Short mmCIF file of C-alpha atoms and ligand atoms in Angstrom, two decimals:
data_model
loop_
_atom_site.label_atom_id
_atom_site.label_comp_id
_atom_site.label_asym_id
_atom_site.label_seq_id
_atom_site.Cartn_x
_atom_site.Cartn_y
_atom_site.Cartn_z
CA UNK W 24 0.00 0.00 0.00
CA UNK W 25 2.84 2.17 0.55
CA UNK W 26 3.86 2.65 -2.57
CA UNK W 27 0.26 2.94 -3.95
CA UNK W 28 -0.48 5.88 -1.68
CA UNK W 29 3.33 7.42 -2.48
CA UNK W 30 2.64 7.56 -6.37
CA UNK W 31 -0.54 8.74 -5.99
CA UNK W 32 0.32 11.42 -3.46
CA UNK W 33 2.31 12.60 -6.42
CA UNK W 34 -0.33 12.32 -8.88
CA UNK W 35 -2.74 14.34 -7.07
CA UNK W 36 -0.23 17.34 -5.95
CA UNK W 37 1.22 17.52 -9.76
CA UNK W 38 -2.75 18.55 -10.62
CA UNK W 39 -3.78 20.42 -7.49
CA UNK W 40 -0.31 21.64 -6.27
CA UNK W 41 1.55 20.72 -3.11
CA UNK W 42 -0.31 23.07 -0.74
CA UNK W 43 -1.87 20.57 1.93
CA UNK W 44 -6.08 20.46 2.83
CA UNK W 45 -6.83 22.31 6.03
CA UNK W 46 -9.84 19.89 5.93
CA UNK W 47 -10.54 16.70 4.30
CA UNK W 48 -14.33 15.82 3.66
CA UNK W 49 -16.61 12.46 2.93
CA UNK W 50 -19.93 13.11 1.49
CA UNK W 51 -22.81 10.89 1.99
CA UNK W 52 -25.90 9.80 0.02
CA UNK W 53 -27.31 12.47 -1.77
CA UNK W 54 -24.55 15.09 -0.62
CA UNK W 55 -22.57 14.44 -3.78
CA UNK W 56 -23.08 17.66 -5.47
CA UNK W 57 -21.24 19.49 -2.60
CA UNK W 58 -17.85 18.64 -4.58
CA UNK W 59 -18.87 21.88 -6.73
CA UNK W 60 -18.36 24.06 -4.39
CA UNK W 61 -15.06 23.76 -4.35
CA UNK W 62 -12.97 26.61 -6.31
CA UNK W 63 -10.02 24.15 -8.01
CA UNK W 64 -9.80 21.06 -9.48
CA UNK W 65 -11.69 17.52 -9.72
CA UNK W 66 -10.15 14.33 -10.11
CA UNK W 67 -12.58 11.15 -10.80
CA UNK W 68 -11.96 8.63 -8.85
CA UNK W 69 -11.68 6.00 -11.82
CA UNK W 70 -8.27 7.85 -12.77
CA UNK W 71 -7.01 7.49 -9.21
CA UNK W 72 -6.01 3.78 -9.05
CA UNK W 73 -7.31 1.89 -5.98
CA UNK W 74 -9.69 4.24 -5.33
CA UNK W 75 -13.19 2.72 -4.73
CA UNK W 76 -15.65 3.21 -7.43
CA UNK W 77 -18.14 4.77 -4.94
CA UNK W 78 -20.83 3.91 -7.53
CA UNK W 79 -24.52 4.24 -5.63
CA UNK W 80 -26.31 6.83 -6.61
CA UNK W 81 -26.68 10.05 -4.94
CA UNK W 82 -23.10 9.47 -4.62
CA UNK W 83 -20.34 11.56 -7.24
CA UNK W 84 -16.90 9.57 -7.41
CA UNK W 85 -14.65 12.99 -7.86
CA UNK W 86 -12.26 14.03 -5.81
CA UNK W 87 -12.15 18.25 -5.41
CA UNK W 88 -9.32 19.78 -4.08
CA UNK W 89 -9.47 23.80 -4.07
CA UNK W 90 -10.72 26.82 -1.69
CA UNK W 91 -13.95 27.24 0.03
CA UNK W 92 -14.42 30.24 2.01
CA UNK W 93 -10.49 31.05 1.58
CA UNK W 94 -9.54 27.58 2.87
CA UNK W 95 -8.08 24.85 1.61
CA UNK W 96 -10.29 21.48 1.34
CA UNK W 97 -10.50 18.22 0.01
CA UNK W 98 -13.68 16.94 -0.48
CA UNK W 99 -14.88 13.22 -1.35
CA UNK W 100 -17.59 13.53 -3.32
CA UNK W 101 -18.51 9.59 -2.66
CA UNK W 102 -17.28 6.52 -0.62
CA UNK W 103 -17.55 2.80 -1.05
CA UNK W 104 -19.96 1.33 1.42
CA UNK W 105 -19.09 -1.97 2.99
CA UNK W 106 -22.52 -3.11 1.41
CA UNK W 107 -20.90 -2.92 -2.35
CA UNK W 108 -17.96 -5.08 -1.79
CA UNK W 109 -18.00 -6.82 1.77
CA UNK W 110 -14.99 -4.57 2.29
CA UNK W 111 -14.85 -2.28 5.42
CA UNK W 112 -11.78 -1.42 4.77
CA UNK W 113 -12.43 0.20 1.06
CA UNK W 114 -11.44 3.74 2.50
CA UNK W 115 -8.65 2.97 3.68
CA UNK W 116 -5.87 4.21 0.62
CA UNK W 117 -8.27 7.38 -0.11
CA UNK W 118 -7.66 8.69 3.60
CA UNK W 119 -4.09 7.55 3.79
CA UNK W 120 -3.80 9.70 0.37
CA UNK W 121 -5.58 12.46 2.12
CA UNK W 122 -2.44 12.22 5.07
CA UNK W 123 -0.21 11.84 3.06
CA UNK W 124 -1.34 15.15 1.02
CA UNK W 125 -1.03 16.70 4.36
CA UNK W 126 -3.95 16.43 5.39
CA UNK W 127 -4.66 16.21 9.26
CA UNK W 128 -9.07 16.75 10.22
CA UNK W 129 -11.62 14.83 8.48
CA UNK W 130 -15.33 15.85 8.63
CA UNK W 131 -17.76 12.83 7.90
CA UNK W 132 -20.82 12.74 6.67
CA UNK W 133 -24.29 10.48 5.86
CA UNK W 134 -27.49 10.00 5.56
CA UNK W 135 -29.45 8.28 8.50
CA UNK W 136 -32.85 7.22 9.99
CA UNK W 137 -33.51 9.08 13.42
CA UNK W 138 -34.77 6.77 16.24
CA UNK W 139 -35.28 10.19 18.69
CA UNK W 140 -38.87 11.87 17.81
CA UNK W 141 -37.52 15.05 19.01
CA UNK W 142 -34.63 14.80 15.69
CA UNK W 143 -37.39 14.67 12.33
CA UNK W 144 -36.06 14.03 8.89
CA UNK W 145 -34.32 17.24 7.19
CA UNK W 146 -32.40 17.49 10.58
CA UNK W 147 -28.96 17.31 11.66
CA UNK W 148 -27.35 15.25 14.01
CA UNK W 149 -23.55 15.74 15.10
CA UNK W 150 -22.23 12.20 15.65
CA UNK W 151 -21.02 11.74 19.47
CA UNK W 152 -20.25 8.24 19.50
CA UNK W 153 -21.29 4.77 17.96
CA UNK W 154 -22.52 1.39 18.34
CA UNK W 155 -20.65 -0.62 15.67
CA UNK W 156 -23.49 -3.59 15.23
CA UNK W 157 -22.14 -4.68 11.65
CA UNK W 158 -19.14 -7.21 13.23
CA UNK W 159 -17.33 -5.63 10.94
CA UNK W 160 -13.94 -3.82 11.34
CA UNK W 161 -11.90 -1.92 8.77
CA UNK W 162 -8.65 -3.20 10.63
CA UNK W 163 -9.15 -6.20 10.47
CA UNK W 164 -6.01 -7.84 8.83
CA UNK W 165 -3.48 -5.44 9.77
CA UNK W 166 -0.91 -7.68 11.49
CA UNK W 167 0.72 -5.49 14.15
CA UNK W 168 0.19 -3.82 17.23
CA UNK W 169 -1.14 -0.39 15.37
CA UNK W 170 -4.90 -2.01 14.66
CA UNK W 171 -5.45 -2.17 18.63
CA UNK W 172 -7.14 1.61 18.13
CA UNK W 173 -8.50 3.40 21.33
CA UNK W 174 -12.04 4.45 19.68
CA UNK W 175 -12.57 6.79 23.40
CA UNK W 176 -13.54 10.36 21.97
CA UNK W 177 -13.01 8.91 18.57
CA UNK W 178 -15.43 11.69 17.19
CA UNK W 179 -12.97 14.54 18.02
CA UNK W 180 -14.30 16.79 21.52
CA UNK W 181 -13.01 20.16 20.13
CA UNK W 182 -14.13 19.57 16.62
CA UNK W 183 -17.58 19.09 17.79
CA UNK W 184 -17.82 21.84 19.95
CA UNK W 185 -16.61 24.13 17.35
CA UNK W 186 -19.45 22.83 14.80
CA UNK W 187 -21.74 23.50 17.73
CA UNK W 188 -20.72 26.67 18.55
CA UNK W 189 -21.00 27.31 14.65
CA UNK W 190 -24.66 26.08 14.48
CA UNK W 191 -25.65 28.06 17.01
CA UNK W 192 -24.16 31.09 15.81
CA UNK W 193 -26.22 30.52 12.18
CA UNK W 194 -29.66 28.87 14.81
CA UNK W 195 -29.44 25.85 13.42
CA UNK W 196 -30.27 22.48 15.88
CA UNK W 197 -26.87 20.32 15.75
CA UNK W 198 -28.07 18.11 18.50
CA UNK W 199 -25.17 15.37 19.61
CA UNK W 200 -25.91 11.47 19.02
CA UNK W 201 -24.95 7.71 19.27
CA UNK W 202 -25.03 6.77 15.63
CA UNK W 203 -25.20 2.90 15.02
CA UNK W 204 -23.70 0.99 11.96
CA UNK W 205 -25.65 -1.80 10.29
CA UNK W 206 -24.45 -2.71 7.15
CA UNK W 207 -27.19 -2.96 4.76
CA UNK W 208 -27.80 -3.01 1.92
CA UNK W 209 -31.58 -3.70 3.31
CA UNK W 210 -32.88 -1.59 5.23
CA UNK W 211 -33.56 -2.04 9.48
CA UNK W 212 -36.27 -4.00 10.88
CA UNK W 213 -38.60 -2.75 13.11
CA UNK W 214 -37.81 -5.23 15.80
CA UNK W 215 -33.62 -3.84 15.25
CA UNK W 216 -34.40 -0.56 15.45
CA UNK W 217 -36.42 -0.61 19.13
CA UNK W 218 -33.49 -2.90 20.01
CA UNK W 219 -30.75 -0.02 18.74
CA UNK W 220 -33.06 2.33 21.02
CA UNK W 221 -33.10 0.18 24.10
CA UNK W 222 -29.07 -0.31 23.49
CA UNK W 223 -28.89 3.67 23.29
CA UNK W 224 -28.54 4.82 19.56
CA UNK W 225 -30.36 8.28 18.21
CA UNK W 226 -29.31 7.37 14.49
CA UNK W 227 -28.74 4.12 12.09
CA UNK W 228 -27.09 4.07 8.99
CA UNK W 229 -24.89 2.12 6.31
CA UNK W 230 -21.83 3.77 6.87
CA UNK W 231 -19.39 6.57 8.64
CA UNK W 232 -18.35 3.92 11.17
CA UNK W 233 -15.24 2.49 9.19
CA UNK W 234 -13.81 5.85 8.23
CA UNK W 235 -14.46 7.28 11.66
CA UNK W 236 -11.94 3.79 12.58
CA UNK W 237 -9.94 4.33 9.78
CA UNK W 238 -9.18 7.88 10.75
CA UNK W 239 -8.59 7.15 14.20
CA UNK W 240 -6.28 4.69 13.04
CA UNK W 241 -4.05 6.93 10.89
CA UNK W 242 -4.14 9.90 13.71
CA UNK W 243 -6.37 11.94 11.84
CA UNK W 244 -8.87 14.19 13.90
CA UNK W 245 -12.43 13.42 12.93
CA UNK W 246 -16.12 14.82 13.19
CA UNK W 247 -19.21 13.44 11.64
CA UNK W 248 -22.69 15.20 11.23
CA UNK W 249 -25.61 13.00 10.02
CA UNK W 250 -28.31 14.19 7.90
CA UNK W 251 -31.57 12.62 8.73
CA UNK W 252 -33.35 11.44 5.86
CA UNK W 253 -36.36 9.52 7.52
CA UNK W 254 -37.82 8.45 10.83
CA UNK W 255 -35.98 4.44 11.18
CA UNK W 256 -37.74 1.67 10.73
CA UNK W 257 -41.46 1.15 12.31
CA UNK W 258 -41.17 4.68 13.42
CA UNK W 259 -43.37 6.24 11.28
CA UNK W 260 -45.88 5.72 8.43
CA UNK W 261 -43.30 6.91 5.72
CA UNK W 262 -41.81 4.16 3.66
CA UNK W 263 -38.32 3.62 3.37
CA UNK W 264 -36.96 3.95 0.15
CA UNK W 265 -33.21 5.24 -1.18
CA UNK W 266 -35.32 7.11 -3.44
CA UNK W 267 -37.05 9.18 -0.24
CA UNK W 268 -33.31 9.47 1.17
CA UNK W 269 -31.86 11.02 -1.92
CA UNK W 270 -35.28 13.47 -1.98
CA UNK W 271 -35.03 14.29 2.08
CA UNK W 272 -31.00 14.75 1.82
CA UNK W 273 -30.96 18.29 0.05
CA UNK W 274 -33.06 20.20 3.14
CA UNK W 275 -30.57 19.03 5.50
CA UNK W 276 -27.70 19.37 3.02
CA UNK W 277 -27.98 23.27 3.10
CA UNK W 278 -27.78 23.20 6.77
CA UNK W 279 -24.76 21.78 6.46
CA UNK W 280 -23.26 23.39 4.21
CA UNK W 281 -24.10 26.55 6.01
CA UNK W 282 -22.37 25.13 8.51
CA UNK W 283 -19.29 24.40 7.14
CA UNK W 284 -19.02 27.38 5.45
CA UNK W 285 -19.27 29.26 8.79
CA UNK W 286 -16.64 27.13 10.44
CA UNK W 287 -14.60 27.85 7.54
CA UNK W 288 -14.60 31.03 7.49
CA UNK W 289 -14.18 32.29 10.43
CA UNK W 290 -12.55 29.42 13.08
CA UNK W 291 -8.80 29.09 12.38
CA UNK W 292 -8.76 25.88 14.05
CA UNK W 293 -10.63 24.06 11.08
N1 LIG I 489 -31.33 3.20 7.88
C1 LIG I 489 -30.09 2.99 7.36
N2 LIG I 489 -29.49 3.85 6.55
C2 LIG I 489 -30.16 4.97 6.23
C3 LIG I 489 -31.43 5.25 6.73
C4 LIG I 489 -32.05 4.31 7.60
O1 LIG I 489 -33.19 4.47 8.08
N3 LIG I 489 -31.81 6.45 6.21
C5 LIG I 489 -30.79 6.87 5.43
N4 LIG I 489 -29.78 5.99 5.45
#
């Protein structure tokens, strides 16, 4: 892997220059189109070799690397979901690219079903901890002493509390939450989801948790903010449907990005 993420290092800084990200983004289902508003250049993931081919929809494989709000980012505009491959591990050479680039805070994101009626779809929900119920580990297979990862304030404490203090600034509700990982591709039960409630989760979804590992696990500072979609399983009368995530993603998607843009602009420590 070394040399994979050395000769692409190289690849990536003789298109977008040497300077490195200040912050290093994953966009989740139906967050794709946030890649344009970076101010630089795109990369597709297809000519970046080993990269995943992040292919579901509401998903766009590019990497951007430019300036938003004066700053330096790198945004993925998609990831590979453990669901596509049976791979946890499938971000694994994209974030050690994004190190090696320079790169040092990593702000998550997804879509999710809420299992707290007081957080309704087209809300946020900044990501406090998780309950990894997938059995599935993104280290797994890393044969030294570096894969035994201490996952205690995993989700950065002064990241989230500047993304707090930013969402209050703007009044928008970034309440804090146990997020739990299934893996999908189907969707919860009902029966799952009042277990995840009685086991102390506020959000379910396909994803986030490996990164957030992976992350930890190359001593990169992460947040994660989920944008709820839809009330989880047997929680309300709305179906479940990709389709109704992709549709319910852009409300909280502007939040967001108001968000970001905020913290961006005016907290250095970003
Ligand atoms: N469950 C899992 N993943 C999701 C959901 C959900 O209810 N909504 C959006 N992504």
């Amino acid at each position: 892997m070394e040399d994979m993420i050395a000769a692409l290092t190289a690849h990536i800084q003789s298109i977008a220059g040497e300077t490195p990200p200040e912050l290093g983004l994953v966009l989740g289902s139906g967050l794709g189109h946030l890649v344009d508003l970076v101010d630089g250049v795109k990369i597709a993931y297809a000519d970046l070799a080993g990269f995943p081919d992040a292919g579901v929809s509401g998903h766009v494989p590019y990497l951007a690397i430019g300036q938003l709000e004066g700053r330096r980012v790198l945004i993925f505009g998609g990831r590979s979901h453990y669901y596509e491959t049976g791979q946890a591990d499938a971000m694994h050479l994209p974030l050690a690219v994004f190190k090696a680039l320079g790169g040092r805070r990593v702000l998550l994101t997804n879509a999710a079903g809420s299992l707290s009626p007081a957080v309704q779809p087209g809300d946020l929900m900044l990501i406090r901890d998780h309950i990894n119920f997938s059995g599935q580990n993104p280290l797994i297979g890393i044969a030294d002493d570096t894969r035994f990862v201490s996952m205690v304030d995993a989700y950065d404490p002064t990241l989230r509390q500047t993304l707090r203090d930013c969402a209050e600034t703007l009044g928008i509700a970034l309440p804090e939450g146990v997020y739990a990982w299934f893996s999908g591709p189907s969707f919860e039960t009902p029966a799952e989801i009042r277990a995840m409630r009685v086991l102390g989760a506020d959000a379910v979804g396909m994803s986030t948790v490996p990164e957030a590992i992976l992350c930890r696990f190359l001593g990169l500072e992460v947040a994660a903010v989920s944008i709820i979609t839809n009330m989880a399983a047997g929680l309300s009368d709305e179906a479940i449907s990709h389709a109704h995530t992709k549709a319910m993603a852009p409300s909280g998607a502007r939040k967001f990005e108001a968000i970001l843009r905020h913290a961006l602009g005016s907290v250095k420590e970003i």
